Amino acid sequence: VERACTITRGGSGTSDFFGINIFLRIPSRTAAEQFNDFVFLESHVETCSNQTGLKPNLILVDFGAIGDVLEYVQDYNLALASTTSTEAPTVAPIAMPMAMPIAMPVPVAVNDTGVTEGSAPSAGPTTSPMPSTEDEKVCNGMNNLCNVRINNMLFATAHNAHATSQTVPASPNQDLSVTRALEAGVRAIHVGMGLCRIEGTMTLSLVHGSCLNGYVDPVSFFTEINSFLARNPTEVVVLLGEVDDNIGGEVTIDAIEEAMVSTFDVSAN
């Protein structure tokens, strides 16, 4: 598979965050089995770091329930914590749940190499979400990352987190809801935004490619994130919004702000 590390948005050294996309243009569980493998992630991140001279903060993946994404991120941050603290790092027991059974056909896609893809993994039992702790703060899954700047950490990032098997069945990017992904250890959420016609009115929606494929109410989605943060007040969730003006028209900053202000307590410290 050809590896692309070219910076396509922003410029080298001009931003506080460096994100690496690790997915195909057409969502593929088959590709996720390869891309989300620990060895591939380690090699790809190292390659992009060497080419750009930047340390990654975000690795955007599809179907995060597949593979070793969280294990890799914990390993990366474990080394980071070891260099910033004299205490022995403690890793919170985080396990990514297996994908829930999907009662729908998985679309067949052809990747960039011309290989036909589309088989779904076998569903298995879910694992318990990350337990809460009263004895120590946990930040991004580890007890001594709370004193590390968030733009130095590495975050497991759910690409198009709103486009799940339930909400966008035609071409999903994820199998887990945002709540289940956060409970499993994902700490960065990517969403696409556009305007969809709802009851005759063009309305801000979280949408993947086309409103015909399915869309999600941003307020209900952000409410799930806010509920997780209320239960885990020392955690940080990075939210990435990508605006697509080709879906229904131009999205205004005011519409995005209104959706977020109605959900999050923006006055809180």
mmCIF file of C-alpha atoms in Angstrom:
data_model
loop_
_atom_site.group_PDB
_atom_site.id
_atom_site.type_symbol
_atom_site.label_atom_id
_atom_site.label_comp_id
_atom_site.label_asym_id
_atom_site.label_seq_id
_atom_site.Cartn_x
_atom_site.Cartn_y
_atom_site.Cartn_z
ATOM 1 C CA VAL A 1 0.000 0.000 0.000
ATOM 2 C CA GLU A 2 1.360 3.401 -0.950
ATOM 3 C CA ARG A 3 1.930 5.593 2.094
ATOM 4 C CA ALA A 4 1.134 9.288 1.827
ATOM 5 C CA CYS A 5 2.635 11.665 4.393
ATOM 6 C CA THR A 6 2.289 14.900 2.419
ATOM 7 C CA ILE A 7 0.864 17.794 4.439
ATOM 8 C CA THR A 8 -2.276 18.879 2.575
ATOM 9 C CA ARG A 9 -3.777 21.330 5.075
ATOM 10 C CA GLY A 10 -1.940 24.026 6.968
ATOM 11 C CA GLY A 11 1.816 24.106 6.765
ATOM 12 C CA SER A 12 4.762 22.485 8.464
ATOM 13 C CA GLY A 13 5.499 24.250 11.744
ATOM 14 C CA THR A 14 2.450 26.540 11.572
ATOM 15 C CA SER A 15 0.011 24.543 13.703
ATOM 16 C CA ASP A 16 -0.063 23.043 17.180
ATOM 17 C CA PHE A 17 -1.541 19.730 16.024
ATOM 18 C CA PHE A 18 -0.354 17.255 13.413
ATOM 19 C CA GLY A 19 -2.850 14.660 12.260
ATOM 20 C CA ILE A 20 -2.182 11.623 10.087
ATOM 21 C CA ASN A 21 -4.965 10.027 8.032
ATOM 22 C CA ILE A 22 -4.748 6.221 8.053
ATOM 23 C CA PHE A 23 -7.704 5.036 5.968
ATOM 24 C CA LEU A 24 -8.873 4.593 2.385
ATOM 25 C CA ARG A 25 -11.092 7.125 0.626
ATOM 26 C CA ILE A 26 -13.792 4.433 0.492
ATOM 27 C CA PRO A 27 -14.320 2.986 4.000
ATOM 28 C CA SER A 28 -13.007 -0.567 4.186
ATOM 29 C CA ARG A 29 -12.950 -3.003 7.072
ATOM 30 C CA THR A 30 -10.454 -5.104 5.136
ATOM 31 C CA ALA A 31 -8.085 -2.135 4.923
ATOM 32 C CA ALA A 32 -8.637 -1.389 8.622
ATOM 33 C CA GLU A 33 -7.361 -4.861 9.488
ATOM 34 C CA GLN A 34 -4.030 -3.889 7.897
ATOM 35 C CA PHE A 35 -3.871 -0.177 8.739
ATOM 36 C CA ASN A 36 -4.905 -0.586 12.394
ATOM 37 C CA ASP A 37 -2.277 -3.240 13.051
ATOM 38 C CA PHE A 38 0.307 -2.235 15.689
ATOM 39 C CA VAL A 39 3.320 -2.816 13.451
ATOM 40 C CA PHE A 40 1.807 -0.888 10.535
ATOM 41 C CA LEU A 41 0.802 2.041 12.763
ATOM 42 C CA GLU A 42 4.241 2.218 14.342
ATOM 43 C CA SER A 43 5.973 2.112 10.967
ATOM 44 C CA HIS A 44 3.635 4.601 9.292
ATOM 45 C CA VAL A 45 3.769 7.141 12.118
ATOM 46 C CA GLU A 46 7.570 6.912 12.191
ATOM 47 C CA THR A 47 7.728 7.347 8.412
ATOM 48 C CA CYS A 48 5.521 10.452 8.448
ATOM 49 C CA SER A 49 7.371 11.917 11.434
ATOM 50 C CA ASN A 50 10.696 11.508 9.662
ATOM 51 C CA GLN A 51 9.385 12.989 6.403
ATOM 52 C CA THR A 52 7.692 16.013 7.992
ATOM 53 C CA GLY A 53 9.838 16.604 11.056
ATOM 54 C CA LEU A 54 6.630 16.700 13.137
ATOM 55 C CA LYS A 55 5.448 14.536 15.996
ATOM 56 C CA PRO A 56 1.877 13.318 15.475
ATOM 57 C CA ASN A 57 -0.969 14.225 17.798
ATOM 58 C CA LEU A 58 -3.838 12.560 15.960
ATOM 59 C CA ILE A 59 -4.100 9.332 14.027
ATOM 60 C CA LEU A 60 -7.415 9.229 12.180
ATOM 61 C CA VAL A 61 -8.656 5.706 11.559
ATOM 62 C CA ASP A 62 -11.756 3.966 10.262
ATOM 63 C CA PHE A 63 -13.346 1.064 12.141
ATOM 64 C CA GLY A 64 -11.371 1.674 15.330
ATOM 65 C CA ALA A 65 -12.829 -1.489 16.892
ATOM 66 C CA ILE A 66 -10.578 -3.452 14.535
ATOM 67 C CA GLY A 67 -6.883 -3.878 15.277
ATOM 68 C CA ASP A 68 -4.481 -2.349 17.782
ATOM 69 C CA VAL A 69 -5.123 1.405 17.630
ATOM 70 C CA LEU A 70 -5.588 1.925 21.351
ATOM 71 C CA GLU A 71 -2.731 -0.390 22.258
ATOM 72 C CA TYR A 72 -0.423 1.558 19.965
ATOM 73 C CA VAL A 73 -1.533 4.937 21.335
ATOM 74 C CA GLN A 74 -1.053 3.731 24.911
ATOM 75 C CA ASP A 75 2.409 2.422 24.076
ATOM 76 C CA TYR A 76 3.333 5.742 22.426
ATOM 77 C CA ASN A 77 2.047 7.784 25.370
ATOM 78 C CA LEU A 78 3.643 5.410 27.869
ATOM 79 C CA ALA A 79 7.038 6.338 26.438
ATOM 80 C CA LEU A 80 6.012 10.009 26.491
ATOM 81 C CA ALA A 81 4.949 9.825 30.144
ATOM 82 C CA SER A 82 8.200 8.101 31.054
ATOM 83 C CA THR A 83 10.182 11.105 29.821
ATOM 84 C CA THR A 84 8.017 13.684 31.639
ATOM 85 C CA SER A 85 7.528 12.060 35.043
ATOM 86 C CA THR A 86 9.715 10.422 37.659
ATOM 87 C CA GLU A 87 6.813 8.220 38.729
ATOM 88 C CA ALA A 88 6.173 4.896 37.089
ATOM 89 C CA PRO A 89 3.402 5.380 34.502
ATOM 90 C CA THR A 90 0.200 3.497 35.153
ATOM 91 C CA VAL A 91 -2.009 2.520 32.255
ATOM 92 C CA ALA A 92 -5.738 2.421 32.866
ATOM 93 C CA PRO A 93 -7.254 -0.875 31.712
ATOM 94 C CA ILE A 94 -8.781 0.159 28.402
ATOM 95 C CA ALA A 95 -10.132 -2.393 25.948
ATOM 96 C CA MET A 96 -11.744 -1.674 22.607
ATOM 97 C CA PRO A 97 -15.083 -3.460 22.283
ATOM 98 C CA MET A 98 -15.591 -5.773 19.360
ATOM 99 C CA ALA A 99 -17.953 -4.639 16.649
ATOM 100 C CA MET A 100 -21.628 -5.327 17.290
ATOM 101 C CA PRO A 101 -23.392 -7.655 14.826
ATOM 102 C CA ILE A 102 -24.534 -5.799 11.731
ATOM 103 C CA ALA A 103 -27.763 -6.936 10.123
ATOM 104 C CA MET A 104 -27.041 -5.453 6.728
ATOM 105 C CA PRO A 105 -24.882 -6.223 3.686
ATOM 106 C CA VAL A 106 -21.456 -4.630 3.629
ATOM 107 C CA PRO A 107 -20.892 -2.686 0.394
ATOM 108 C CA VAL A 108 -18.140 -4.007 -1.850
ATOM 109 C CA ALA A 109 -15.510 -1.397 -2.653
ATOM 110 C CA VAL A 110 -12.375 -1.255 -4.745
ATOM 111 C CA ASN A 111 -9.385 0.308 -3.064
ATOM 112 C CA ASP A 112 -6.646 2.411 -4.617
ATOM 113 C CA THR A 113 -4.701 -0.690 -5.619
ATOM 114 C CA GLY A 114 -7.658 -2.215 -7.457
ATOM 115 C CA VAL A 115 -8.273 -4.891 -4.851
ATOM 116 C CA THR A 116 -11.925 -5.704 -4.214
ATOM 117 C CA GLU A 117 -12.855 -5.351 -0.558
ATOM 118 C CA GLY A 118 -15.847 -5.364 1.739
ATOM 119 C CA SER A 119 -16.051 -8.446 3.970
ATOM 120 C CA ALA A 120 -17.121 -7.688 7.527
ATOM 121 C CA PRO A 121 -15.336 -9.142 10.572
ATOM 122 C CA SER A 122 -17.095 -11.652 12.754
ATOM 123 C CA ALA A 123 -18.869 -9.984 15.648
ATOM 124 C CA GLY A 124 -17.858 -10.997 19.148
ATOM 125 C CA PRO A 125 -18.775 -10.252 22.749
ATOM 126 C CA THR A 126 -18.278 -6.716 23.957
ATOM 127 C CA THR A 127 -15.793 -5.908 26.690
ATOM 128 C CA SER A 128 -16.351 -3.690 29.704
ATOM 129 C CA PRO A 129 -15.834 0.059 29.250
ATOM 130 C CA MET A 130 -13.018 1.882 31.006
ATOM 131 C CA PRO A 131 -13.704 1.819 34.749
ATOM 132 C CA SER A 132 -13.698 5.095 36.640
ATOM 133 C CA THR A 133 -11.137 5.714 39.362
ATOM 134 C CA GLU A 134 -11.393 7.852 42.483
ATOM 135 C CA ASP A 135 -7.808 7.387 43.622
ATOM 136 C CA GLU A 136 -6.026 9.072 40.754
ATOM 137 C CA LYS A 137 -6.733 11.245 37.776
ATOM 138 C CA VAL A 138 -6.770 9.561 34.405
ATOM 139 C CA CYS A 139 -6.088 11.601 31.281
ATOM 140 C CA ASN A 140 -6.143 9.989 27.846
ATOM 141 C CA GLY A 141 -6.059 6.580 29.505
ATOM 142 C CA MET A 142 -3.011 7.131 31.739
ATOM 143 C CA ASN A 143 -2.628 8.484 35.252
ATOM 144 C CA ASN A 144 0.372 10.754 34.666
ATOM 145 C CA LEU A 145 -0.520 12.360 31.359
ATOM 146 C CA CYS A 146 -2.575 15.022 33.134
ATOM 147 C CA ASN A 147 0.469 17.282 33.368
ATOM 148 C CA VAL A 148 1.387 16.819 29.701
ATOM 149 C CA ARG A 149 0.211 19.418 27.177
ATOM 150 C CA ILE A 150 -2.460 17.953 24.930
ATOM 151 C CA ASN A 151 -0.558 19.027 21.820
ATOM 152 C CA ASN A 152 2.256 16.705 22.911
ATOM 153 C CA MET A 153 0.065 13.616 23.359
ATOM 154 C CA LEU A 154 -1.084 11.142 20.749
ATOM 155 C CA PHE A 155 -4.847 10.684 20.412
ATOM 156 C CA ALA A 156 -6.713 7.774 18.887
ATOM 157 C CA THR A 157 -9.115 9.554 16.531
ATOM 158 C CA ALA A 158 -12.382 8.185 15.143
ATOM 159 C CA HIS A 159 -12.620 9.426 11.545
ATOM 160 C CA ASN A 160 -16.200 10.407 10.696
ATOM 161 C CA ALA A 161 -17.286 9.220 14.135
ATOM 162 C CA HIS A 162 -20.910 10.078 13.389
ATOM 163 C CA ALA A 163 -20.992 7.754 10.363
ATOM 164 C CA THR A 164 -21.608 4.456 12.106
ATOM 165 C CA SER A 165 -23.158 1.237 10.869
ATOM 166 C CA GLN A 166 -26.423 2.386 12.443
ATOM 167 C CA THR A 167 -26.537 5.990 11.183
ATOM 168 C CA VAL A 168 -24.917 5.677 7.735
ATOM 169 C CA PRO A 169 -25.458 2.023 6.799
ATOM 170 C CA ALA A 170 -24.599 2.496 3.116
ATOM 171 C CA SER A 171 -20.984 3.494 3.748
ATOM 172 C CA PRO A 172 -20.058 3.634 7.462
ATOM 173 C CA ASN A 173 -16.663 4.608 8.828
ATOM 174 C CA GLN A 174 -17.181 3.196 12.311
ATOM 175 C CA ASP A 175 -19.079 0.396 14.026
ATOM 176 C CA LEU A 176 -19.102 1.936 17.520
ATOM 177 C CA SER A 177 -21.292 4.810 18.679
ATOM 178 C CA VAL A 178 -19.412 7.859 19.951
ATOM 179 C CA THR A 179 -20.248 6.907 23.559
ATOM 180 C CA ARG A 180 -18.889 3.378 23.191
ATOM 181 C CA ALA A 181 -15.788 4.674 21.387
ATOM 182 C CA LEU A 182 -15.056 7.174 24.166
ATOM 183 C CA GLU A 183 -15.609 4.570 26.872
ATOM 184 C CA ALA A 184 -13.189 2.288 25.046
ATOM 185 C CA GLY A 185 -10.426 4.918 24.990
ATOM 186 C CA VAL A 186 -10.835 7.041 21.861
ATOM 187 C CA ARG A 187 -10.044 10.654 22.772
ATOM 188 C CA ALA A 188 -10.400 12.547 19.505
ATOM 189 C CA ILE A 189 -13.556 12.727 17.423
ATOM 190 C CA HIS A 190 -13.702 13.771 13.760
ATOM 191 C CA VAL A 191 -17.021 14.775 12.179
ATOM 192 C CA GLY A 192 -18.115 16.133 8.824
ATOM 193 C CA MET A 193 -20.702 18.919 8.674
ATOM 194 C CA GLY A 194 -23.094 20.001 5.974
ATOM 195 C CA LEU A 195 -26.666 21.141 5.408
ATOM 196 C CA CYS A 196 -29.419 18.546 4.994
ATOM 197 C CA ARG A 197 -33.072 19.231 4.248
ATOM 198 C CA ILE A 198 -35.059 18.290 7.348
ATOM 199 C CA GLU A 199 -38.801 18.928 7.306
ATOM 200 C CA GLY A 200 -38.309 21.368 4.449
ATOM 201 C CA THR A 201 -35.528 23.384 6.083
ATOM 202 C CA MET A 202 -31.803 23.237 5.332
ATOM 203 C CA THR A 203 -30.377 22.269 8.718
ATOM 204 C CA LEU A 204 -26.836 21.837 10.040
ATOM 205 C CA SER A 205 -26.150 18.110 10.205
ATOM 206 C CA LEU A 206 -23.291 15.720 10.747
ATOM 207 C CA VAL A 207 -23.148 14.081 7.364
ATOM 208 C CA HIS A 208 -20.907 11.717 5.453
ATOM 209 C CA GLY A 209 -20.686 12.398 1.709
ATOM 210 C CA SER A 210 -24.390 12.821 1.042
ATOM 211 C CA CYS A 211 -27.537 13.448 3.062
ATOM 212 C CA LEU A 212 -29.123 10.552 1.176
ATOM 213 C CA ASN A 213 -26.703 8.185 2.929
ATOM 214 C CA GLY A 214 -27.838 9.325 6.354
ATOM 215 C CA TYR A 215 -27.178 12.212 8.720
ATOM 216 C CA VAL A 216 -26.991 12.872 12.465
ATOM 217 C CA ASP A 217 -28.311 15.728 14.606
ATOM 218 C CA PRO A 218 -25.199 17.529 15.900
ATOM 219 C CA VAL A 219 -26.823 18.477 19.213
ATOM 220 C CA SER A 220 -27.647 14.869 20.116
ATOM 221 C CA PHE A 221 -24.136 13.794 19.057
ATOM 222 C CA PHE A 222 -22.400 16.532 21.066
ATOM 223 C CA THR A 223 -24.658 15.710 24.036
ATOM 224 C CA GLU A 224 -23.182 12.203 24.117
ATOM 225 C CA ILE A 225 -19.684 13.672 24.280
ATOM 226 C CA ASN A 226 -20.735 16.149 26.967
ATOM 227 C CA SER A 227 -22.242 13.328 29.035
ATOM 228 C CA PHE A 228 -18.983 11.384 28.849
ATOM 229 C CA LEU A 229 -17.004 14.440 29.987
ATOM 230 C CA ALA A 230 -19.417 14.975 32.880
ATOM 231 C CA ARG A 231 -18.704 11.410 34.011
ATOM 232 C CA ASN A 232 -14.950 11.799 33.431
ATOM 233 C CA PRO A 233 -14.081 15.425 34.318
ATOM 234 C CA THR A 234 -10.285 15.003 34.048
ATOM 235 C CA GLU A 235 -10.443 13.674 30.501
ATOM 236 C CA VAL A 236 -9.915 15.725 27.340
ATOM 237 C CA VAL A 237 -11.745 15.054 24.095
ATOM 238 C CA VAL A 238 -10.420 16.727 20.947
ATOM 239 C CA LEU A 239 -13.188 17.545 18.467
ATOM 240 C CA LEU A 240 -12.297 18.002 14.797
ATOM 241 C CA GLY A 241 -14.930 19.519 12.530
ATOM 242 C CA GLU A 242 -14.693 19.347 8.746
ATOM 243 C CA VAL A 243 -17.111 21.565 6.821
ATOM 244 C CA ASP A 244 -18.318 20.480 3.385
ATOM 245 C CA ASP A 245 -20.100 23.317 1.580
ATOM 246 C CA ASN A 246 -20.850 20.943 -1.290
ATOM 247 C CA ILE A 247 -23.500 19.266 0.873
ATOM 248 C CA GLY A 248 -26.609 21.451 0.845
ATOM 249 C CA GLY A 249 -24.915 24.859 0.729
ATOM 250 C CA GLU A 250 -22.645 27.043 2.822
ATOM 251 C CA VAL A 251 -22.293 26.196 6.518
ATOM 252 C CA THR A 252 -21.954 29.261 8.743
ATOM 253 C CA ILE A 253 -19.823 29.572 11.858
ATOM 254 C CA ASP A 254 -22.905 30.872 13.674
ATOM 255 C CA ALA A 255 -24.773 27.610 13.033
ATOM 256 C CA ILE A 256 -21.862 25.538 14.354
ATOM 257 C CA GLU A 257 -21.488 27.803 17.399
ATOM 258 C CA GLU A 258 -25.206 27.589 18.154
ATOM 259 C CA ALA A 259 -25.120 23.781 18.108
ATOM 260 C CA MET A 260 -22.096 23.640 20.386
ATOM 261 C CA VAL A 261 -23.208 26.362 22.827
ATOM 262 C CA SER A 262 -26.564 24.633 23.268
ATOM 263 C CA THR A 263 -24.698 21.462 24.261
ATOM 264 C CA PHE A 264 -21.471 22.366 26.069
ATOM 265 C CA ASP A 265 -20.988 24.727 29.001
ATOM 266 C CA VAL A 266 -18.582 27.047 27.214
ATOM 267 C CA SER A 267 -18.317 29.285 30.292
ATOM 268 C CA ALA A 268 -16.800 26.533 32.425
ATOM 269 C CA ASN A 269 -13.099 26.728 33.258
#
